[in-house]
mmCIF file of C-alpha atoms in Angstrom:
data_model
loop_
_atom_site.group_PDB
_atom_site.id
_atom_site.type_symbol
_atom_site.label_atom_id
_atom_site.label_comp_id
_atom_site.label_asym_id
_atom_site.label_seq_id
_atom_site.Cartn_x
_atom_site.Cartn_y
_atom_site.Cartn_z
ATOM 1 C CA UNK S 1 64.139 168.028 110.213
ATOM 2 C CA UNK S 2 67.031 170.223 111.197
ATOM 3 C CA UNK S 3 70.338 168.738 112.235
ATOM 4 C CA UNK S 4 70.972 168.207 115.913
ATOM 5 C CA UNK S 5 74.313 169.037 117.506
ATOM 6 C CA UNK S 6 76.434 165.970 118.098
ATOM 7 C CA UNK S 7 75.064 163.917 115.203
ATOM 8 C CA UNK S 8 76.127 163.432 111.617
ATOM 9 C CA UNK S 9 73.320 163.176 109.099
ATOM 10 C CA UNK S 10 73.006 159.866 107.252
ATOM 11 C CA UNK S 11 72.422 160.003 103.492
ATOM 12 C CA UNK S 12 68.676 159.422 103.647
ATOM 13 C CA UNK S 13 67.798 159.502 107.320
ATOM 14 C CA UNK S 14 66.746 162.320 109.580
ATOM 15 C CA UNK S 15 68.929 163.018 112.583
ATOM 16 C CA UNK S 16 67.699 161.642 115.896
ATOM 17 C CA UNK S 17 68.763 163.456 119.076
ATOM 18 C CA UNK S 18 68.563 160.446 121.396
ATOM 19 C CA UNK S 19 67.094 156.964 121.657
ATOM 20 C CA UNK S 20 64.201 155.861 123.845
ATOM 21 C CA UNK S 21 64.085 152.822 126.092
ATOM 22 C CA UNK S 22 60.880 150.817 126.303
ATOM 23 C CA UNK S 23 59.978 147.767 128.375
ATOM 24 C CA UNK S 24 58.159 145.026 126.477
ATOM 25 C CA UNK S 25 56.544 141.760 127.473
ATOM 26 C CA UNK S 26 58.524 138.636 126.488
ATOM 27 C CA UNK S 27 58.046 137.274 122.937
ATOM 28 C CA UNK S 28 56.588 140.550 121.710
ATOM 29 C CA UNK S 29 57.997 143.935 120.700
ATOM 30 C CA UNK S 30 56.245 147.023 121.945
ATOM 31 C CA UNK S 31 54.944 149.706 119.649
ATOM 32 C CA UNK S 32 56.527 153.065 120.586
ATOM 33 C CA UNK S 33 53.105 154.685 120.511
ATOM 34 C CA UNK S 34 51.985 152.381 123.314
ATOM 35 C CA UNK S 35 55.084 152.700 125.449
ATOM 36 C CA UNK S 36 55.886 154.839 128.443
ATOM 37 C CA UNK S 37 59.431 155.594 129.450
ATOM 38 C CA UNK S 38 60.696 155.789 133.008
ATOM 39 C CA UNK S 39 63.497 158.168 132.111
ATOM 40 C CA UNK S 40 62.328 160.950 134.354
ATOM 41 C CA UNK S 41 60.477 158.947 137.003
ATOM 42 C CA UNK S 42 61.819 159.071 140.592
ATOM 43 C CA UNK S 43 63.479 155.832 141.658
ATOM 44 C CA UNK S 44 61.837 153.887 144.471
ATOM 45 C CA UNK S 45 63.815 151.860 147.040
ATOM 46 C CA UNK S 46 65.035 148.525 145.718
ATOM 47 C CA UNK S 47 62.475 146.365 147.519
ATOM 48 C CA UNK S 48 59.554 148.416 146.195
ATOM 49 C CA UNK S 49 60.907 149.405 142.795
ATOM 50 C CA UNK S 50 58.386 148.883 139.981
ATOM 51 C CA UNK S 51 59.319 148.791 136.315
ATOM 52 C CA UNK S 52 56.726 149.973 133.789
ATOM 53 C CA UNK S 53 55.548 147.370 131.293
ATOM 54 C CA UNK S 54 53.373 148.637 128.425
ATOM 55 C CA UNK S 55 50.843 146.710 126.427
ATOM 56 C CA UNK S 56 52.646 144.942 123.631
ATOM 57 C CA UNK S 57 51.690 144.053 120.087
ATOM 58 C CA UNK S 58 53.399 141.534 117.799
ATOM 59 C CA UNK S 59 55.929 143.242 115.563
ATOM 60 C CA UNK S 60 59.294 142.252 114.146
ATOM 61 C CA UNK S 61 60.957 145.633 114.638
ATOM 62 C CA UNK S 62 59.603 148.783 116.299
ATOM 63 C CA UNK S 63 58.718 151.439 113.751
ATOM 64 C CA UNK S 64 59.607 154.989 114.782
ATOM 65 C CA UNK S 65 57.550 157.546 112.926
ATOM 66 C CA UNK S 66 58.933 160.616 114.642
ATOM 67 C CA UNK S 67 61.957 161.748 116.615
ATOM 68 C CA UNK S 68 62.469 160.168 120.016
ATOM 69 C CA UNK S 69 63.648 162.250 122.898
ATOM 70 C CA UNK S 70 64.527 160.214 125.991
ATOM 71 C CA UNK S 71 67.999 158.953 126.815
ATOM 72 C CA UNK S 72 69.223 155.600 128.097
ATOM 73 C CA UNK S 73 69.768 154.504 130.791
ATOM 74 C CA UNK S 74 66.444 154.746 132.597
ATOM 75 C CA UNK S 75 67.707 152.505 135.398
ATOM 76 C CA UNK S 76 70.178 154.160 137.735
ATOM 77 C CA UNK S 77 72.484 152.672 140.362
ATOM 78 C CA UNK S 78 69.940 151.200 142.768
ATOM 79 C CA UNK S 79 71.196 147.598 142.816
ATOM 80 C CA UNK S 80 73.506 146.489 145.600
ATOM 81 C CA UNK S 81 74.320 142.958 144.406
ATOM 82 C CA UNK S 82 74.237 141.150 141.079
ATOM 83 C CA UNK S 83 71.892 138.539 142.582
ATOM 84 C CA UNK S 84 69.390 141.235 143.514
ATOM 85 C CA UNK S 85 69.468 142.465 139.935
ATOM 86 C CA UNK S 86 68.301 139.095 138.681
ATOM 87 C CA UNK S 87 65.707 138.719 141.419
ATOM 88 C CA UNK S 88 64.303 142.175 140.768
ATOM 89 C CA UNK S 89 63.944 141.625 137.039
ATOM 90 C CA UNK S 90 62.402 138.189 137.494
ATOM 91 C CA UNK S 91 59.990 139.321 140.188
ATOM 92 C CA UNK S 92 58.903 142.334 138.167
ATOM 93 C CA UNK S 93 58.266 140.174 135.093
ATOM 94 C CA UNK S 94 56.206 137.658 137.058
ATOM 95 C CA UNK S 95 54.200 140.251 138.949
ATOM 96 C CA UNK S 96 53.355 142.345 135.917
ATOM 97 C CA UNK S 97 52.445 139.464 133.630
ATOM 98 C CA UNK S 98 50.847 137.144 136.165
ATOM 99 C CA UNK S 99 53.071 134.284 135.008
ATOM 100 C CA UNK S 100 54.233 131.297 137.006
ATOM 101 C CA UNK S 101 57.460 130.778 135.055
ATOM 102 C CA UNK S 102 60.277 133.252 134.762
ATOM 103 C CA UNK S 103 60.877 134.824 131.360
ATOM 104 C CA UNK S 104 63.106 137.852 130.856
ATOM 105 C CA UNK S 105 61.518 141.252 130.756
ATOM 106 C CA UNK S 106 62.783 142.826 127.561
ATOM 107 C CA UNK S 107 64.222 146.296 127.306
ATOM 108 C CA UNK S 108 64.314 148.007 123.907
ATOM 109 C CA UNK S 109 66.538 150.944 123.032
ATOM 110 C CA UNK S 110 64.871 152.390 119.950
ATOM 111 C CA UNK S 111 66.733 154.621 117.506
ATOM 112 C CA UNK S 112 65.268 155.556 114.155
ATOM 113 C CA UNK S 113 67.937 153.528 112.343
ATOM 114 C CA UNK S 114 68.268 150.536 114.688
ATOM 115 C CA UNK S 115 66.954 148.860 117.820
ATOM 116 C CA UNK S 116 68.988 147.289 120.629
ATOM 117 C CA UNK S 117 67.084 144.390 122.212
ATOM 118 C CA UNK S 118 68.183 143.616 125.760
ATOM 119 C CA UNK S 119 66.696 142.444 129.053
ATOM 120 C CA UNK S 120 66.104 144.395 132.234
ATOM 121 C CA UNK S 121 68.225 141.858 134.122
ATOM 122 C CA UNK S 122 71.165 142.552 131.805
ATOM 123 C CA UNK S 123 70.720 146.290 132.252
ATOM 124 C CA UNK S 124 70.765 146.012 136.022
ATOM 125 C CA UNK S 125 73.702 143.610 136.151
ATOM 126 C CA UNK S 126 75.720 145.723 133.736
ATOM 127 C CA UNK S 127 75.043 148.870 135.746
ATOM 128 C CA UNK S 128 76.250 147.119 138.884
ATOM 129 C CA UNK S 129 79.298 145.444 137.300
ATOM 130 C CA UNK S 130 80.578 148.606 135.651
ATOM 131 C CA UNK S 131 80.606 150.455 138.946
ATOM 132 C CA UNK S 132 82.291 147.643 140.914
ATOM 133 C CA UNK S 133 86.026 147.335 140.300
ATOM 134 C CA UNK S 134 86.283 143.570 140.901
ATOM 135 C CA UNK S 135 83.100 142.423 139.150
ATOM 136 C CA UNK S 136 83.291 140.650 135.787
ATOM 137 C CA UNK S 137 80.230 140.080 133.612
ATOM 138 C CA UNK S 138 79.159 138.288 130.422
ATOM 139 C CA UNK S 139 76.017 139.603 128.771
ATOM 140 C CA UNK S 140 74.478 139.473 125.304
ATOM 141 C CA UNK S 141 71.986 141.552 123.355
ATOM 142 C CA UNK S 142 70.822 142.043 119.776
ATOM 143 C CA UNK S 143 71.366 144.851 117.278
ATOM 144 C CA UNK S 144 68.556 145.162 114.709
ATOM 145 C CA UNK S 145 69.217 147.705 111.933
ATOM 146 C CA UNK S 146 66.394 149.072 109.829
ATOM 147 C CA UNK S 147 68.581 149.665 106.777
ATOM 148 C CA UNK S 148 72.123 149.853 105.505
ATOM 149 C CA UNK S 149 75.191 151.072 107.353
ATOM 150 C CA UNK S 150 75.272 154.233 105.235
ATOM 151 C CA UNK S 151 71.717 155.020 106.398
ATOM 152 C CA UNK S 152 72.594 155.185 110.091
ATOM 153 C CA UNK S 153 72.809 158.667 111.573
ATOM 154 C CA UNK S 154 75.907 158.087 113.673
ATOM 155 C CA UNK S 155 76.640 160.173 116.750
ATOM 156 C CA UNK S 156 79.657 162.475 116.806
ATOM 157 C CA UNK S 157 81.801 159.988 118.744
ATOM 158 C CA UNK S 158 81.203 157.214 116.210
ATOM 159 C CA UNK S 159 82.030 159.588 113.355
ATOM 160 C CA UNK S 160 85.239 160.542 115.155
ATOM 161 C CA UNK S 161 86.262 156.882 115.430
ATOM 162 C CA UNK S 162 85.580 156.391 111.721
ATOM 163 C CA UNK S 163 87.484 159.451 110.522
ATOM 164 C CA UNK S 164 90.573 159.527 112.752
ATOM 165 C CA UNK S 165 93.544 157.234 111.951
ATOM 166 C CA UNK S 166 93.722 153.855 113.679
ATOM 167 C CA UNK S 167 96.429 151.231 114.137
ATOM 168 C CA UNK S 168 95.451 149.423 110.955
ATOM 169 C CA UNK S 169 93.067 146.567 110.167
ATOM 170 C CA UNK S 170 89.599 146.463 108.650
ATOM 171 C CA UNK S 171 87.278 147.008 111.578
ATOM 172 C CA UNK S 172 86.191 150.626 111.221
ATOM 173 C CA UNK S 173 82.468 149.878 110.862
ATOM 174 C CA UNK S 174 82.404 147.547 113.857
ATOM 175 C CA UNK S 175 84.322 149.959 116.096
ATOM 176 C CA UNK S 176 82.161 152.949 115.172
ATOM 177 C CA UNK S 177 78.973 150.960 115.737
ATOM 178 C CA UNK S 178 80.416 149.589 118.968
ATOM 179 C CA UNK S 179 80.594 153.081 120.393
ATOM 180 C CA UNK S 180 77.109 153.830 119.034
ATOM 181 C CA UNK S 181 75.745 150.825 120.948
ATOM 182 C CA UNK S 182 77.639 151.544 124.187
ATOM 183 C CA UNK S 183 76.521 155.151 124.043
ATOM 184 C CA UNK S 184 72.894 154.056 123.928
ATOM 185 C CA UNK S 185 73.305 151.256 126.492
ATOM 186 C CA UNK S 186 75.402 153.046 129.097
ATOM 187 C CA UNK S 187 75.250 156.730 128.158
ATOM 188 C CA UNK S 188 78.968 156.432 127.332
ATOM 189 C CA UNK S 189 80.997 159.445 126.199
ATOM 190 C CA UNK S 190 83.992 158.950 123.900
ATOM 191 C CA UNK S 191 87.228 159.788 125.713
ATOM 192 C CA UNK S 192 90.033 158.824 123.297
ATOM 193 C CA UNK S 193 90.451 156.925 120.039
ATOM 194 C CA UNK S 194 92.957 154.138 119.344
ATOM 195 C CA UNK S 195 95.856 156.338 118.243
ATOM 196 C CA UNK S 196 95.229 158.963 120.936
ATOM 197 C CA UNK S 197 95.728 156.457 123.764
ATOM 198 C CA UNK S 198 99.231 156.087 125.191
ATOM 199 C CA UNK S 199 100.960 153.087 126.805
ATOM 200 C CA UNK S 200 104.209 152.167 128.493
ATOM 201 C CA UNK S 201 106.089 150.253 127.301
ATOM 202 C CA UNK S 202 105.244 151.406 123.806
ATOM 203 C CA UNK S 203 105.035 147.905 122.331
ATOM 204 C CA UNK S 204 102.307 146.847 124.772
ATOM 205 C CA UNK S 205 98.937 145.440 123.842
ATOM 206 C CA UNK S 206 96.536 148.230 122.927
ATOM 207 C CA UNK S 207 92.783 148.725 122.963
ATOM 208 C CA UNK S 208 90.442 150.331 120.429
ATOM 209 C CA UNK S 209 89.073 153.362 122.283
ATOM 210 C CA UNK S 210 88.161 154.584 125.739
ATOM 211 C CA UNK S 211 84.932 155.980 127.146
ATOM 212 C CA UNK S 212 83.615 157.726 130.230
ATOM 213 C CA UNK S 213 80.576 156.188 131.956
ATOM 214 C CA UNK S 214 79.222 157.784 135.122
ATOM 215 C CA UNK S 215 82.457 159.809 135.457
ATOM 216 C CA UNK S 216 84.685 156.704 135.268
ATOM 217 C CA UNK S 217 87.023 155.764 132.419
ATOM 218 C CA UNK S 218 86.853 152.403 130.678
ATOM 219 C CA UNK S 219 88.881 150.903 127.874
ATOM 220 C CA UNK S 220 86.915 149.260 125.068
ATOM 221 C CA UNK S 221 88.250 146.423 122.925
ATOM 222 C CA UNK S 222 86.147 145.441 119.901
ATOM 223 C CA UNK S 223 86.234 142.141 118.030
ATOM 224 C CA UNK S 224 84.078 140.118 115.631
ATOM 225 C CA UNK S 225 83.029 136.501 116.145
ATOM 226 C CA UNK S 226 82.245 134.964 112.770
ATOM 227 C CA UNK S 227 82.944 131.967 110.578
ATOM 228 C CA UNK S 228 84.100 132.433 107.005
ATOM 229 C CA UNK S 229 82.478 130.284 104.350
ATOM 230 C CA UNK S 230 79.335 129.612 106.354
ATOM 231 C CA UNK S 231 80.958 126.998 108.602
ATOM 232 C CA UNK S 232 79.959 126.368 112.207
ATOM 233 C CA UNK S 233 81.637 128.418 114.931
ATOM 234 C CA UNK S 234 83.182 125.820 117.217
ATOM 235 C CA UNK S 235 84.273 125.594 120.830
ATOM 236 C CA UNK S 236 87.859 125.861 119.622
ATOM 237 C CA UNK S 237 87.027 129.076 117.738
ATOM 238 C CA UNK S 238 85.377 130.582 120.803
ATOM 239 C CA UNK S 239 88.225 129.579 123.104
ATOM 240 C CA UNK S 240 90.833 131.044 120.782
ATOM 241 C CA UNK S 241 88.979 134.345 120.365
ATOM 242 C CA UNK S 242 88.121 134.899 124.039
ATOM 243 C CA UNK S 243 91.564 133.856 125.285
ATOM 244 C CA UNK S 244 93.354 136.162 122.865
ATOM 245 C CA UNK S 245 91.108 139.181 123.403
ATOM 246 C CA UNK S 246 90.775 138.875 127.190
ATOM 247 C CA UNK S 247 94.549 138.518 127.514
ATOM 248 C CA UNK S 248 94.984 141.685 125.443
ATOM 249 C CA UNK S 249 92.461 143.504 127.634
ATOM 250 C CA UNK S 250 94.329 142.622 130.822
ATOM 251 C CA UNK S 251 97.709 143.599 129.370
ATOM 252 C CA UNK S 252 96.554 146.920 127.883
ATOM 253 C CA UNK S 253 94.939 147.852 131.202
ATOM 254 C CA UNK S 254 98.309 147.342 132.886
ATOM 255 C CA UNK S 255 100.156 149.426 130.275
ATOM 256 C CA UNK S 256 97.868 152.418 129.661
ATOM 257 C CA UNK S 257 99.198 155.629 131.219
ATOM 258 C CA UNK S 258 97.732 158.893 132.507
ATOM 259 C CA UNK S 259 95.724 160.847 131.553
ATOM 260 C CA UNK S 260 94.041 157.898 129.821
ATOM 261 C CA UNK S 261 94.408 155.405 132.687
ATOM 262 C CA UNK S 262 91.440 153.122 133.380
ATOM 263 C CA UNK S 263 90.962 150.257 135.831
ATOM 264 C CA UNK S 264 88.364 148.239 133.945
ATOM 265 C CA UNK S 265 87.542 147.385 130.341
ATOM 266 C CA UNK S 266 84.616 146.369 128.171
ATOM 267 C CA UNK S 267 85.221 143.641 125.589
ATOM 268 C CA UNK S 268 82.588 144.218 122.911
ATOM 269 C CA UNK S 269 82.086 141.186 120.663
ATOM 270 C CA UNK S 270 79.974 141.366 117.500
ATOM 271 C CA UNK S 271 78.459 137.918 116.798
ATOM 272 C CA UNK S 272 76.926 136.870 113.474
ATOM 273 C CA UNK S 273 74.179 134.747 115.026
ATOM 274 C CA UNK S 274 72.789 133.302 118.258
ATOM 275 C CA UNK S 275 74.718 130.027 117.884
ATOM 276 C CA UNK S 276 77.979 131.965 118.047
ATOM 277 C CA UNK S 277 76.785 133.982 121.037
ATOM 278 C CA UNK S 278 75.725 130.801 122.852
ATOM 279 C CA UNK S 279 79.073 129.124 122.126
ATOM 280 C CA UNK S 280 80.962 132.146 123.468
ATOM 281 C CA UNK S 281 78.850 132.024 126.622
ATOM 282 C CA UNK S 282 79.451 128.304 127.149
ATOM 283 C CA UNK S 283 83.216 128.648 126.690
ATOM 284 C CA UNK S 284 83.380 131.732 128.933
ATOM 285 C CA UNK S 285 81.554 129.894 131.721
ATOM 286 C CA UNK S 286 83.513 126.631 131.533
ATOM 287 C CA UNK S 287 86.918 127.131 129.902
ATOM 288 C CA UNK S 288 88.073 130.699 130.595
ATOM 289 C CA UNK S 289 89.881 130.933 133.963
ATOM 290 C CA UNK S 290 88.866 133.626 136.415
ATOM 291 C CA UNK S 291 92.240 135.361 136.193
ATOM 292 C CA UNK S 292 91.656 135.838 132.462
ATOM 293 C CA UNK S 293 88.052 136.967 132.961
ATOM 294 C CA UNK S 294 89.534 139.450 135.447
ATOM 295 C CA UNK S 295 87.121 142.360 135.995
ATOM 296 C CA UNK S 296 86.203 142.717 132.313
ATOM 297 C CA UNK S 297 82.612 143.306 131.197
ATOM 298 C CA UNK S 298 82.019 141.170 128.087
ATOM 299 C CA UNK S 299 79.179 142.431 125.884
ATOM 300 C CA UNK S 300 78.222 140.133 122.983
ATOM 301 C CA UNK S 301 75.994 141.857 120.439
ATOM 302 C CA UNK S 302 74.268 139.647 117.855
ATOM 303 C CA UNK S 303 73.865 141.399 114.490
ATOM 304 C CA UNK S 304 72.097 138.880 112.237
ATOM 305 C CA UNK S 305 71.315 140.952 109.170
ATOM 306 C CA UNK S 306 74.295 143.278 109.122
ATOM 307 C CA UNK S 307 77.130 141.723 107.144
ATOM 308 C CA UNK S 308 78.697 145.172 106.912
ATOM 309 C CA UNK S 309 79.627 144.875 110.594
ATOM 310 C CA UNK S 310 81.753 141.803 109.876
ATOM 311 C CA UNK S 311 83.060 142.375 106.377
ATOM 312 C CA UNK S 312 83.297 146.196 106.267
ATOM 313 C CA UNK S 313 80.969 146.427 103.302
ATOM 314 C CA UNK S 314 79.044 149.600 102.623
ATOM 315 C CA UNK S 315 75.818 147.619 102.870
#
C-alpha cells in the first residue's frame, strides 16, 4: 500500500496510518473484526458513561489483516477524580459481563506491528493524572510485538529520535519505541529530542525527549529494568533504579528552560517481565518517598519477547 505521511516504511511491513483501540473482556483478546471503536462516539456524562465491550475470542495476539484507521485515545477528559476512574472502569466491567467480582476491563491499542495491552482504569487514571499538575501515578501495560524491531513501521517522531544525535549511551531502540508507545497511548507529539533540549545550569540532569499532550509539554525520561545473566530482579535493584531516575526527573524539570519548559514528566520504564514490573510497583508504593514521586507519571511497559529493547540488538 502507498506510504502515509508521517511514517517510515519498515523493511517488510506496510505503513499503518494510525492504531485502533478495542475493549476486550478479561482473559481474552478481541478479534479486530469483532470490535467496535468509540473513537468518534459522543461522550456521555460521567455517571451514565458506557464503554463498548465487544464479543471476545481466545487469541494470543490480535491479527490485523488490513490497515486500521482510528486514533487513540478514545477516552477524553471526563474524569474528575482518580477514584472515579477506578469506580467507572470496575462498574462498567461488572455491568457488561454480569460478574460479581471485579476484573479489569482490557483496552487494546492495535498496530499492525505490535499491540499495547492496557486496562480502561489505567487509561482513565493516566488521562486524569497528566492533566493535573500535582498528581503522580504508577501504571503498567504490555508491549507485544509481532516481529522484529526492523519490521516495525515507526512513526516520524520515533525515526527522528533514532537518527538525531543523543548524549551517548546505548538506548536508541528503547527511546524510539518509548515515543511510539506514548504516541499511541496519549496521542503525544514529539516536541524536542535529547540534544535539542536546553537547561540551566548546563551541567544539570537531563531528560531524553519532550512531548506535547493535549497542548501541554511533558519531559520524558526512558530507562530499562532488567537483570543481566538471567538473575532475579530484587528489591534493591528496583529501589536503586527508581531512586536514581526519579531524582533525575525532578532535577531536570527544575533546570529545563524556555521554550522547552515543562512542569511534569513521564518516567517510561521498559521491564523484561512481570516479576520486574511487580517489584517496581511494590518498591514505588512502600519505599519511594512522596517528595521523590513528586508529580511524575511512571509508565512501566513489559516487553517479554523483545530483547532488542534491552540490548539494542537488531532483532
